[in-house]
mmCIF file with all atom_site columns, C-alpha atoms in Angstrom:
data_model
loop_
_atom_site.group_PDB
_atom_site.id
_atom_site.type_symbol
_atom_site.label_atom_id
_atom_site.label_alt_id
_atom_site.label_comp_id
_atom_site.label_asym_id
_atom_site.label_entity_id
_atom_site.label_seq_id
_atom_site.pdbx_PDB_ins_code
_atom_site.Cartn_x
_atom_site.Cartn_y
_atom_site.Cartn_z
_atom_site.occupancy
_atom_site.B_iso_or_equiv
_atom_site.pdbx_formal_charge
_atom_site.auth_seq_id
_atom_site.auth_comp_id
_atom_site.auth_asym_id
_atom_site.auth_atom_id
_atom_site.pdbx_PDB_model_num
ATOM 1   C CA . MET Z 1 1   ? 103.070 74.798  124.013 1.00 53.00 ? 1   MET Z CA 1
ATOM 2   C CA . GLU Z 1 2   ? 101.032 73.348  121.251 1.00 79.00 ? 2   GLU Z CA 1
ATOM 3   C CA . ASP Z 1 3   ? 101.101 74.771  117.676 1.00 90.00 ? 3   ASP Z CA 1
ATOM 4   C CA . LEU Z 1 4   ? 98.850  77.978  117.231 1.00 94.00 ? 4   LEU Z CA 1
ATOM 5   C CA . TYR Z 1 5   ? 97.591  78.987  114.065 1.00 96.00 ? 5   TYR Z CA 1
ATOM 6   C CA . TYR Z 1 6   ? 95.985  82.223  112.611 1.00 95.00 ? 6   TYR Z CA 1
ATOM 7   C CA . PRO Z 1 7   ? 93.925  82.880  109.384 1.00 97.00 ? 7   PRO Z CA 1
ATOM 8   C CA . VAL Z 1 8   ? 95.904  84.897  106.630 1.00 95.00 ? 8   VAL Z CA 1
ATOM 9   C CA . GLU Z 1 9   ? 92.591  86.131  105.066 1.00 97.00 ? 9   GLU Z CA 1
ATOM 10  C CA . ILE Z 1 10  ? 88.708  85.902  105.399 1.00 97.00 ? 10  ILE Z CA 1
ATOM 11  C CA . VAL Z 1 11  ? 87.368  82.387  104.776 1.00 98.00 ? 11  VAL Z CA 1
ATOM 12  C CA . GLU Z 1 12  ? 83.590  81.861  104.434 1.00 98.00 ? 12  GLU Z CA 1
ATOM 13  C CA . SER Z 1 13  ? 81.442  78.609  104.424 1.00 98.00 ? 13  SER Z CA 1
ATOM 14  C CA . SER Z 1 14  ? 77.684  78.060  104.784 1.00 97.00 ? 14  SER Z CA 1
ATOM 15  C CA . PHE Z 1 15  ? 75.185  75.163  105.379 1.00 96.00 ? 15  PHE Z CA 1
ATOM 16  C CA . GLU Z 1 16  ? 71.383  74.579  105.908 1.00 97.00 ? 16  GLU Z CA 1
ATOM 17  C CA . VAL Z 1 17  ? 69.802  72.759  108.670 1.00 96.00 ? 17  VAL Z CA 1
ATOM 18  C CA . LYS Z 1 18  ? 65.843  72.647  108.940 1.00 95.00 ? 18  LYS Z CA 1
ATOM 19  C CA . GLY Z 1 19  ? 65.379  75.682  106.648 1.00 95.00 ? 19  GLY Z CA 1
ATOM 20  C CA . SER Z 1 20  ? 67.950  77.879  108.745 1.00 96.00 ? 20  SER Z CA 1
ATOM 21  C CA . THR Z 1 21  ? 70.905  79.037  106.841 1.00 97.00 ? 21  THR Z CA 1
ATOM 22  C CA . PHE Z 1 22  ? 74.124  79.450  108.676 1.00 98.00 ? 22  PHE Z CA 1
ATOM 23  C CA . ILE Z 1 23  ? 77.012  81.463  107.142 1.00 98.00 ? 23  ILE Z CA 1
ATOM 24  C CA . SER Z 1 24  ? 80.384  81.385  108.834 1.00 98.00 ? 24  SER Z CA 1
ATOM 25  C CA . TYR Z 1 25  ? 83.477  83.489  108.564 1.00 98.00 ? 25  TYR Z CA 1
ATOM 26  C CA . VAL Z 1 26  ? 87.019  82.930  110.145 1.00 98.00 ? 26  VAL Z CA 1
ATOM 27  C CA . ILE Z 1 27  ? 88.499  86.495  110.151 1.00 98.00 ? 27  ILE Z CA 1
ATOM 28  C CA . PRO Z 1 28  ? 92.096  87.771  110.834 1.00 96.00 ? 28  PRO Z CA 1
ATOM 29  C CA . LYS Z 1 29  ? 92.085  89.861  113.890 1.00 95.00 ? 29  LYS Z CA 1
ATOM 30  C CA . ASP Z 1 30  ? 92.695  93.187  112.312 1.00 92.00 ? 30  ASP Z CA 1
ATOM 31  C CA . SER Z 1 31  ? 89.571  92.722  110.150 1.00 95.00 ? 31  SER Z CA 1
ATOM 32  C CA . ILE Z 1 32  ? 87.044  91.592  112.872 1.00 96.00 ? 32  ILE Z CA 1
ATOM 33  C CA . GLU Z 1 33  ? 85.436  94.942  113.880 1.00 95.00 ? 33  GLU Z CA 1
ATOM 34  C CA . SER Z 1 34  ? 85.091  96.254  110.253 1.00 96.00 ? 34  SER Z CA 1
ATOM 35  C CA . TRP Z 1 35  ? 83.972  92.862  108.843 1.00 97.00 ? 35  TRP Z CA 1
ATOM 36  C CA . ASN Z 1 36  ? 81.207  92.267  111.425 1.00 96.00 ? 36  ASN Z CA 1
ATOM 37  C CA . LEU Z 1 37  ? 79.823  95.734  110.915 1.00 96.00 ? 37  LEU Z CA 1
ATOM 38  C CA . LYS Z 1 38  ? 79.812  95.042  107.079 1.00 97.00 ? 38  LYS Z CA 1
ATOM 39  C CA . MET Z 1 39  ? 78.146  91.926  107.372 1.00 97.00 ? 39  MET Z CA 1
ATOM 40  C CA . ARG Z 1 40  ? 75.321  93.402  109.642 1.00 97.00 ? 40  ARG Z CA 1
ATOM 41  C CA . GLN Z 1 41  ? 74.782  96.073  106.794 1.00 97.00 ? 41  GLN Z CA 1
ATOM 42  C CA . LYS Z 1 42  ? 74.828  93.173  104.075 1.00 97.00 ? 42  LYS Z CA 1
ATOM 43  C CA . HIS Z 1 43  ? 72.622  90.586  105.925 1.00 97.00 ? 43  HIS Z CA 1
ATOM 44  C CA . LEU Z 1 44  ? 69.755  92.822  107.141 1.00 96.00 ? 44  LEU Z CA 1
ATOM 45  C CA . LYS Z 1 45  ? 67.315  89.928  107.248 1.00 96.00 ? 45  LYS Z CA 1
ATOM 46  C CA . ALA Z 1 46  ? 69.471  87.662  109.273 1.00 97.00 ? 46  ALA Z CA 1
ATOM 47  C CA . VAL Z 1 47  ? 68.421  87.275  112.934 1.00 96.00 ? 47  VAL Z CA 1
ATOM 48  C CA . HIS Z 1 48  ? 71.699  86.264  114.743 1.00 97.00 ? 48  HIS Z CA 1
ATOM 49  C CA . PHE Z 1 49  ? 75.131  87.284  114.562 1.00 98.00 ? 49  PHE Z CA 1
ATOM 50  C CA . VAL Z 1 50  ? 77.013  84.835  116.695 1.00 98.00 ? 50  VAL Z CA 1
ATOM 51  C CA . SER Z 1 51  ? 80.821  85.500  117.259 1.00 98.00 ? 51  SER Z CA 1
ATOM 52  C CA . ALA Z 1 52  ? 83.962  84.502  119.205 1.00 98.00 ? 52  ALA Z CA 1
ATOM 53  C CA . SER Z 1 53  ? 87.629  85.827  119.196 1.00 98.00 ? 53  SER Z CA 1
ATOM 54  C CA . ARG Z 1 54  ? 90.973  84.623  120.629 1.00 97.00 ? 54  ARG Z CA 1
ATOM 55  C CA . TYR Z 1 55  ? 94.062  87.003  120.438 1.00 95.00 ? 55  TYR Z CA 1
ATOM 56  C CA . PHE Z 1 56  ? 97.001  87.712  122.559 1.00 90.00 ? 56  PHE Z CA 1
ATOM 57  C CA . ASN Z 1 57  ? 96.820  90.959  124.861 1.00 86.00 ? 57  ASN Z CA 1
ATOM 58  C CA . THR Z 1 58  ? 99.538  93.273  125.777 1.00 78.00 ? 58  THR Z CA 1
ATOM 59  C CA . GLU Z 1 59  ? 100.785 90.768  128.515 1.00 80.00 ? 59  GLU Z CA 1
ATOM 60  C CA . GLY Z 1 60  ? 101.145 88.024  126.054 1.00 80.00 ? 60  GLY Z CA 1
ATOM 61  C CA . GLN Z 1 61  ? 98.197  86.045  127.414 1.00 90.00 ? 61  GLN Z CA 1
ATOM 62  C CA . ILE Z 1 62  ? 95.301  84.808  125.310 1.00 93.00 ? 62  ILE Z CA 1
ATOM 63  C CA . ALA Z 1 63  ? 92.241  86.804  125.673 1.00 96.00 ? 63  ALA Z CA 1
ATOM 64  C CA . GLU Z 1 64  ? 88.851  85.555  124.513 1.00 97.00 ? 64  GLU Z CA 1
ATOM 65  C CA . SER Z 1 65  ? 85.403  86.804  123.966 1.00 97.00 ? 65  SER Z CA 1
ATOM 66  C CA . PHE Z 1 66  ? 82.227  85.515  122.490 1.00 98.00 ? 66  PHE Z CA 1
ATOM 67  C CA . SER Z 1 67  ? 78.504  86.530  122.099 1.00 97.00 ? 67  SER Z CA 1
ATOM 68  C CA . ASP Z 1 68  ? 75.393  84.606  121.578 1.00 97.00 ? 68  ASP Z CA 1
ATOM 69  C CA . ASP Z 1 69  ? 73.649  87.490  120.172 1.00 97.00 ? 69  ASP Z CA 1
ATOM 70  C CA . GLY Z 1 70  ? 70.193  86.661  121.488 1.00 95.00 ? 70  GLY Z CA 1
ATOM 71  C CA . GLU Z 1 71  ? 70.412  83.030  120.988 1.00 96.00 ? 71  GLU Z CA 1
ATOM 72  C CA . PRO Z 1 72  ? 69.700  80.978  124.208 1.00 96.00 ? 72  PRO Z CA 1
ATOM 73  C CA . LYS Z 1 73  ? 72.772  81.289  126.659 1.00 96.00 ? 73  LYS Z CA 1
ATOM 74  C CA . GLY Z 1 74  ? 75.437  78.800  125.885 1.00 95.00 ? 74  GLY Z CA 1
ATOM 75  C CA . THR Z 1 75  ? 74.110  77.530  122.674 1.00 97.00 ? 75  THR Z CA 1
ATOM 76  C CA . SER Z 1 76  ? 76.319  79.464  120.080 1.00 97.00 ? 76  SER Z CA 1
ATOM 77  C CA . GLY Z 1 77  ? 78.966  81.740  121.232 1.00 97.00 ? 77  GLY Z CA 1
ATOM 78  C CA . MET Z 1 78  ? 80.671  79.234  123.660 1.00 98.00 ? 78  MET Z CA 1
ATOM 79  C CA . PRO Z 1 79  ? 80.485  76.327  121.303 1.00 98.00 ? 79  PRO Z CA 1
ATOM 80  C CA . THR Z 1 80  ? 82.152  78.603  118.502 1.00 98.00 ? 80  THR Z CA 1
ATOM 81  C CA . LEU Z 1 81  ? 84.858  79.708  121.076 1.00 98.00 ? 81  LEU Z CA 1
ATOM 82  C CA . LYS Z 1 82  ? 85.502  75.994  121.832 1.00 98.00 ? 82  LYS Z CA 1
ATOM 83  C CA . VAL Z 1 83  ? 86.166  75.203  118.032 1.00 98.00 ? 83  VAL Z CA 1
ATOM 84  C CA . LEU Z 1 84  ? 88.719  78.068  117.967 1.00 98.00 ? 84  LEU Z CA 1
ATOM 85  C CA . ARG Z 1 85  ? 90.445  76.681  120.978 1.00 97.00 ? 85  ARG Z CA 1
ATOM 86  C CA . GLY Z 1 86  ? 90.251  73.069  119.656 1.00 97.00 ? 86  GLY Z CA 1
ATOM 87  C CA . TYR Z 1 87  ? 91.835  74.021  116.513 1.00 97.00 ? 87  TYR Z CA 1
ATOM 88  C CA . GLY Z 1 88  ? 94.550  76.079  118.211 1.00 96.00 ? 88  GLY Z CA 1
ATOM 89  C CA . LEU Z 1 89  ? 93.317  79.361  116.473 1.00 97.00 ? 89  LEU Z CA 1
ATOM 90  C CA . VAL Z 1 90  ? 94.477  82.770  117.787 1.00 97.00 ? 90  VAL Z CA 1
ATOM 91  C CA . GLU Z 1 91  ? 94.815  86.456  116.389 1.00 95.00 ? 91  GLU Z CA 1
ATOM 92  C CA . CYS Z 1 92  ? 91.274  85.871  114.817 1.00 97.00 ? 92  CYS Z CA 1
ATOM 93  C CA . GLY Z 1 93  ? 87.568  85.995  115.220 1.00 98.00 ? 93  GLY Z CA 1
ATOM 94  C CA . LEU Z 1 94  ? 84.710  83.684  113.930 1.00 98.00 ? 94  LEU Z CA 1
ATOM 95  C CA . LEU Z 1 95  ? 81.399  85.120  112.836 1.00 98.00 ? 95  LEU Z CA 1
ATOM 96  C CA . THR Z 1 96  ? 78.305  82.865  112.084 1.00 98.00 ? 96  THR Z CA 1
ATOM 97  C CA . ILE Z 1 97  ? 75.108  84.556  110.656 1.00 98.00 ? 97  ILE Z CA 1
ATOM 98  C CA . ARG Z 1 98  ? 71.887  82.936  111.045 1.00 98.00 ? 98  ARG Z CA 1
ATOM 99  C CA . TYR Z 1 99  ? 68.880  83.061  108.803 1.00 97.00 ? 99  TYR Z CA 1
ATOM 100 C CA . PHE Z 1 100 ? 65.892  81.773  110.680 1.00 95.00 ? 100 PHE Z CA 1
ATOM 101 C CA . GLY Z 1 101 ? 64.091  79.029  108.650 1.00 92.00 ? 101 GLY Z CA 1
ATOM 102 C CA . GLY Z 1 102 ? 60.889  78.673  110.560 1.00 91.00 ? 102 GLY Z CA 1
ATOM 103 C CA . THR Z 1 103 ? 61.782  75.514  112.618 1.00 93.00 ? 103 THR Z CA 1
ATOM 104 C CA . LEU Z 1 104 ? 63.046  75.759  116.180 1.00 94.00 ? 104 LEU Z CA 1
ATOM 105 C CA . LEU Z 1 105 ? 66.202  73.606  116.510 1.00 95.00 ? 105 LEU Z CA 1
ATOM 106 C CA . GLY Z 1 106 ? 66.190  73.416  120.211 1.00 95.00 ? 106 GLY Z CA 1
ATOM 107 C CA . THR Z 1 107 ? 69.195  73.933  122.583 1.00 96.00 ? 107 THR Z CA 1
ATOM 108 C CA . GLY Z 1 108 ? 71.005  70.751  121.366 1.00 96.00 ? 108 GLY Z CA 1
ATOM 109 C CA . GLY Z 1 109 ? 70.469  71.518  117.720 1.00 96.00 ? 109 GLY Z CA 1
ATOM 110 C CA . LEU Z 1 110 ? 71.613  74.974  118.010 1.00 97.00 ? 110 LEU Z CA 1
ATOM 111 C CA . VAL Z 1 111 ? 75.067  73.854  119.768 1.00 97.00 ? 111 VAL Z CA 1
ATOM 112 C CA . ARG Z 1 112 ? 75.475  71.255  116.908 1.00 97.00 ? 112 ARG Z CA 1
ATOM 113 C CA . ALA Z 1 113 ? 74.617  73.844  114.301 1.00 97.00 ? 113 ALA Z CA 1
ATOM 114 C CA . TYR Z 1 114 ? 77.092  76.594  115.556 1.00 98.00 ? 114 TYR Z CA 1
ATOM 115 C CA . THR Z 1 115 ? 79.617  73.993  116.070 1.00 98.00 ? 115 THR Z CA 1
ATOM 116 C CA . GLN Z 1 116 ? 79.203  72.650  112.681 1.00 98.00 ? 116 GLN Z CA 1
ATOM 117 C CA . GLY Z 1 117 ? 79.371  76.104  111.199 1.00 98.00 ? 117 GLY Z CA 1
ATOM 118 C CA . ALA Z 1 118 ? 82.616  76.982  113.023 1.00 98.00 ? 118 ALA Z CA 1
ATOM 119 C CA . LYS Z 1 119 ? 84.343  73.608  112.254 1.00 98.00 ? 119 LYS Z CA 1
ATOM 120 C CA . ASP Z 1 120 ? 83.317  73.829  108.565 1.00 98.00 ? 120 ASP Z CA 1
ATOM 121 C CA . VAL Z 1 121 ? 84.832  77.192  108.129 1.00 98.00 ? 121 VAL Z CA 1
ATOM 122 C CA . VAL Z 1 122 ? 87.971  76.455  110.137 1.00 98.00 ? 122 VAL Z CA 1
ATOM 123 C CA . LEU Z 1 123 ? 88.563  73.182  108.338 1.00 98.00 ? 123 LEU Z CA 1
ATOM 124 C CA . LYS Z 1 124 ? 87.775  75.128  104.747 1.00 98.00 ? 124 LYS Z CA 1
ATOM 125 C CA . ALA Z 1 125 ? 90.618  77.654  105.939 1.00 97.00 ? 125 ALA Z CA 1
ATOM 126 C CA . ARG Z 1 126 ? 92.936  74.929  106.799 1.00 97.00 ? 126 ARG Z CA 1
ATOM 127 C CA . ASP Z 1 127 ? 92.495  72.703  103.696 1.00 97.00 ? 127 ASP Z CA 1
ATOM 128 C CA . SER Z 1 128 ? 92.822  76.019  101.403 1.00 97.00 ? 128 SER Z CA 1
ATOM 129 C CA . ASN Z 1 129 ? 96.038  76.749  103.298 1.00 96.00 ? 129 ASN Z CA 1
ATOM 130 C CA . LYS Z 1 130 ? 94.666  79.990  104.603 1.00 97.00 ? 130 LYS Z CA 1
ATOM 131 C CA . LEU Z 1 131 ? 95.828  79.258  108.069 1.00 96.00 ? 131 LEU Z CA 1
ATOM 132 C CA . ALA Z 1 132 ? 99.595  80.124  108.966 1.00 94.00 ? 132 ALA Z CA 1
ATOM 133 C CA . LEU Z 1 133 ? 101.527 78.895  112.059 1.00 92.00 ? 133 LEU Z CA 1
ATOM 134 C CA . TYR Z 1 134 ? 101.582 81.580  114.764 1.00 91.00 ? 134 TYR Z CA 1
ATOM 135 C CA . THR Z 1 135 ? 105.038 82.526  115.917 1.00 84.00 ? 135 THR Z CA 1
ATOM 136 C CA . PRO Z 1 136 ? 105.148 85.002  118.959 1.00 80.00 ? 136 PRO Z CA 1
ATOM 137 C CA . LYS Z 1 137 ? 106.629 88.390  118.217 1.00 80.00 ? 137 LYS Z CA 1
ATOM 138 C CA . ASP Z 1 138 ? 108.299 91.064  120.132 1.00 83.00 ? 138 ASP Z CA 1
ATOM 139 C CA . SER Z 1 139 ? 108.456 94.616  119.668 1.00 86.00 ? 139 SER Z CA 1
ATOM 140 C CA . ARG Z 1 140 ? 111.031 97.170  120.639 1.00 90.00 ? 140 ARG Z CA 1
ATOM 141 C CA . GLU Z 1 141 ? 111.813 100.961 120.280 1.00 93.00 ? 141 GLU Z CA 1
ATOM 142 C CA . ILE Z 1 142 ? 115.213 101.917 119.286 1.00 93.00 ? 142 ILE Z CA 1
ATOM 143 C CA . ILE Z 1 143 ? 116.854 105.173 118.338 1.00 94.00 ? 143 ILE Z CA 1
ATOM 144 C CA . VAL Z 1 144 ? 119.546 105.184 115.327 1.00 94.00 ? 144 VAL Z CA 1
ATOM 145 C CA . SER Z 1 145 ? 121.676 107.844 113.976 1.00 93.00 ? 145 SER Z CA 1
ATOM 146 C CA . PHE Z 1 146 ? 120.485 109.532 110.728 1.00 93.00 ? 146 PHE Z CA 1
ATOM 147 C CA . ALA Z 1 147 ? 123.831 108.128 109.205 1.00 93.00 ? 147 ALA Z CA 1
ATOM 148 C CA . LEU Z 1 148 ? 122.812 104.608 110.044 1.00 93.00 ? 148 LEU Z CA 1
ATOM 149 C CA . PHE Z 1 149 ? 119.223 104.698 109.246 1.00 94.00 ? 149 PHE Z CA 1
ATOM 150 C CA . THR Z 1 150 ? 119.383 103.204 105.677 1.00 94.00 ? 150 THR Z CA 1
ATOM 151 C CA . GLN Z 1 151 ? 121.635 100.374 106.729 1.00 95.00 ? 151 GLN Z CA 1
ATOM 152 C CA . VAL Z 1 152 ? 119.402 99.682  109.587 1.00 94.00 ? 152 VAL Z CA 1
ATOM 153 C CA . GLU Z 1 153 ? 116.323 99.461  107.373 1.00 94.00 ? 153 GLU Z CA 1
ATOM 154 C CA . TYR Z 1 154 ? 118.212 97.225  105.040 1.00 95.00 ? 154 TYR Z CA 1
ATOM 155 C CA . LEU Z 1 155 ? 119.259 95.032  107.914 1.00 95.00 ? 155 LEU Z CA 1
ATOM 156 C CA . ALA Z 1 156 ? 115.708 94.790  109.155 1.00 94.00 ? 156 ALA Z CA 1
ATOM 157 C CA . LYS Z 1 157 ? 114.460 93.613  105.645 1.00 94.00 ? 157 LYS Z CA 1
ATOM 158 C CA . LYS Z 1 158 ? 117.342 90.961  105.583 1.00 94.00 ? 158 LYS Z CA 1
ATOM 159 C CA . ILE Z 1 159 ? 116.458 89.555  109.137 1.00 92.00 ? 159 ILE Z CA 1
ATOM 160 C CA . ASP Z 1 160 ? 112.766 89.613  108.610 1.00 91.00 ? 160 ASP Z CA 1
ATOM 161 C CA . ILE Z 1 161 ? 112.045 92.616  111.045 1.00 93.00 ? 161 ILE Z CA 1
ATOM 162 C CA . THR Z 1 162 ? 109.165 94.830  110.452 1.00 91.00 ? 162 THR Z CA 1
ATOM 163 C CA . ILE Z 1 163 ? 109.644 98.446  110.954 1.00 93.00 ? 163 ILE Z CA 1
ATOM 164 C CA . GLN Z 1 164 ? 106.005 99.573  112.406 1.00 89.00 ? 164 GLN Z CA 1
ATOM 165 C CA . SER Z 1 165 ? 106.825 103.146 112.630 1.00 93.00 ? 165 SER Z CA 1
ATOM 166 C CA . LYS Z 1 166 ? 109.661 105.639 112.375 1.00 93.00 ? 166 LYS Z CA 1
ATOM 167 C CA . GLU Z 1 167 ? 109.904 109.118 113.803 1.00 95.00 ? 167 GLU Z CA 1
ATOM 168 C CA . PHE Z 1 168 ? 112.538 111.627 112.903 1.00 94.00 ? 168 PHE Z CA 1
ATOM 169 C CA . LEU Z 1 169 ? 113.784 113.141 116.147 1.00 94.00 ? 169 LEU Z CA 1
ATOM 170 C CA . ALA Z 1 170 ? 116.724 115.651 116.739 1.00 93.00 ? 170 ALA Z CA 1
ATOM 171 C CA . GLU Z 1 171 ? 118.978 112.968 118.027 1.00 92.00 ? 171 GLU Z CA 1
ATOM 172 C CA . GLY Z 1 172 ? 118.130 110.381 115.280 1.00 92.00 ? 172 GLY Z CA 1
ATOM 173 C CA . VAL Z 1 173 ? 115.518 108.361 114.080 1.00 94.00 ? 173 VAL Z CA 1
ATOM 174 C CA . CYS Z 1 174 ? 113.188 106.491 116.497 1.00 94.00 ? 174 CYS Z CA 1
ATOM 175 C CA . LEU Z 1 175 ? 112.210 103.145 115.184 1.00 94.00 ? 175 LEU Z CA 1
ATOM 176 C CA . LYS Z 1 176 ? 109.401 100.721 116.429 1.00 93.00 ? 176 LYS Z CA 1
ATOM 177 C CA . VAL Z 1 177 ? 110.370 97.298  115.211 1.00 93.00 ? 177 VAL Z CA 1
ATOM 178 C CA . GLU Z 1 178 ? 108.765 93.977  115.515 1.00 89.00 ? 178 GLU Z CA 1
ATOM 179 C CA . GLY Z 1 179 ? 109.624 90.502  114.657 1.00 89.00 ? 179 GLY Z CA 1
ATOM 180 C CA . LYS Z 1 180 ? 110.195 86.841  116.052 1.00 86.00 ? 180 LYS Z CA 1
ATOM 181 C CA . THR Z 1 181 ? 111.820 86.963  119.463 1.00 84.00 ? 181 THR Z CA 1
ATOM 182 C CA . GLU Z 1 182 ? 115.152 85.362  118.108 1.00 86.00 ? 182 GLU Z CA 1
ATOM 183 C CA . ASN Z 1 183 ? 115.351 87.426  115.060 1.00 91.00 ? 183 ASN Z CA 1
ATOM 184 C CA . LEU Z 1 184 ? 114.809 90.613  117.095 1.00 91.00 ? 184 LEU Z CA 1
ATOM 185 C CA . GLU Z 1 185 ? 117.573 89.780  119.425 1.00 91.00 ? 185 GLU Z CA 1
ATOM 186 C CA . VAL Z 1 186 ? 120.100 89.196  116.397 1.00 93.00 ? 186 VAL Z CA 1
ATOM 187 C CA . PHE Z 1 187 ? 118.818 92.502  114.759 1.00 94.00 ? 187 PHE Z CA 1
ATOM 188 C CA . LEU Z 1 188 ? 119.299 94.551  118.045 1.00 93.00 ? 188 LEU Z CA 1
ATOM 189 C CA . GLU Z 1 189 ? 122.721 93.014  118.467 1.00 93.00 ? 189 GLU Z CA 1
ATOM 190 C CA . LYS Z 1 190 ? 123.737 93.942  114.975 1.00 93.00 ? 190 LYS Z CA 1
ATOM 191 C CA . VAL Z 1 191 ? 122.462 97.453  115.261 1.00 93.00 ? 191 VAL Z CA 1
ATOM 192 C CA . GLN Z 1 192 ? 124.371 98.019  118.567 1.00 91.00 ? 192 GLN Z CA 1
ATOM 193 C CA . GLU Z 1 193 ? 127.669 96.706  116.664 1.00 91.00 ? 193 GLU Z CA 1
ATOM 194 C CA . MET Z 1 194 ? 127.033 99.188  113.963 1.00 88.00 ? 194 MET Z CA 1
ATOM 195 C CA . GLN Z 1 195 ? 126.653 102.113 116.437 1.00 79.00 ? 195 GLN Z CA 1
ATOM 196 C CA . TYR Z 1 196 ? 130.290 101.419 117.909 1.00 75.00 ? 196 TYR Z CA 1
#
């Protein structure tokens, strides 16, 4: 499998072509919805909000989506998605906002403009070290005794395992843990040893 990357923060770039301004953002997955909403409120005079996204679904497959947002079919959303694919980006979205400048660009012009907007922002993110290598993660739920809880928390930190949630039950603490697959296996093995 080729290397995949994800943005660690929102990156912005913009350019103009024949009077139209294109502002593009590459956005981490968790911020896509709120960012798109915020941009629609901020850029009230913009005519199009073209987007694409790629992320892993619950089955571990890459799910993709795109929207032309009123631009002619196939001229904006799909070219944006192709840039995400081409640079191996996952767990992210890309939004390009267009302010119309009075000159029609034609279908070829639109494809070139949206492709350039997407490429510019991805390259800016890459060149400013805002893209990180994506490593697949697994999550599990385990129950540990109250007596072992602090030791397990310490172990999780040491092995780079994230405790996503903890729930205190009658029989112990139910932890939802996440981490790189190989780290998670080591962690679960060590927790097992602690319990016996």
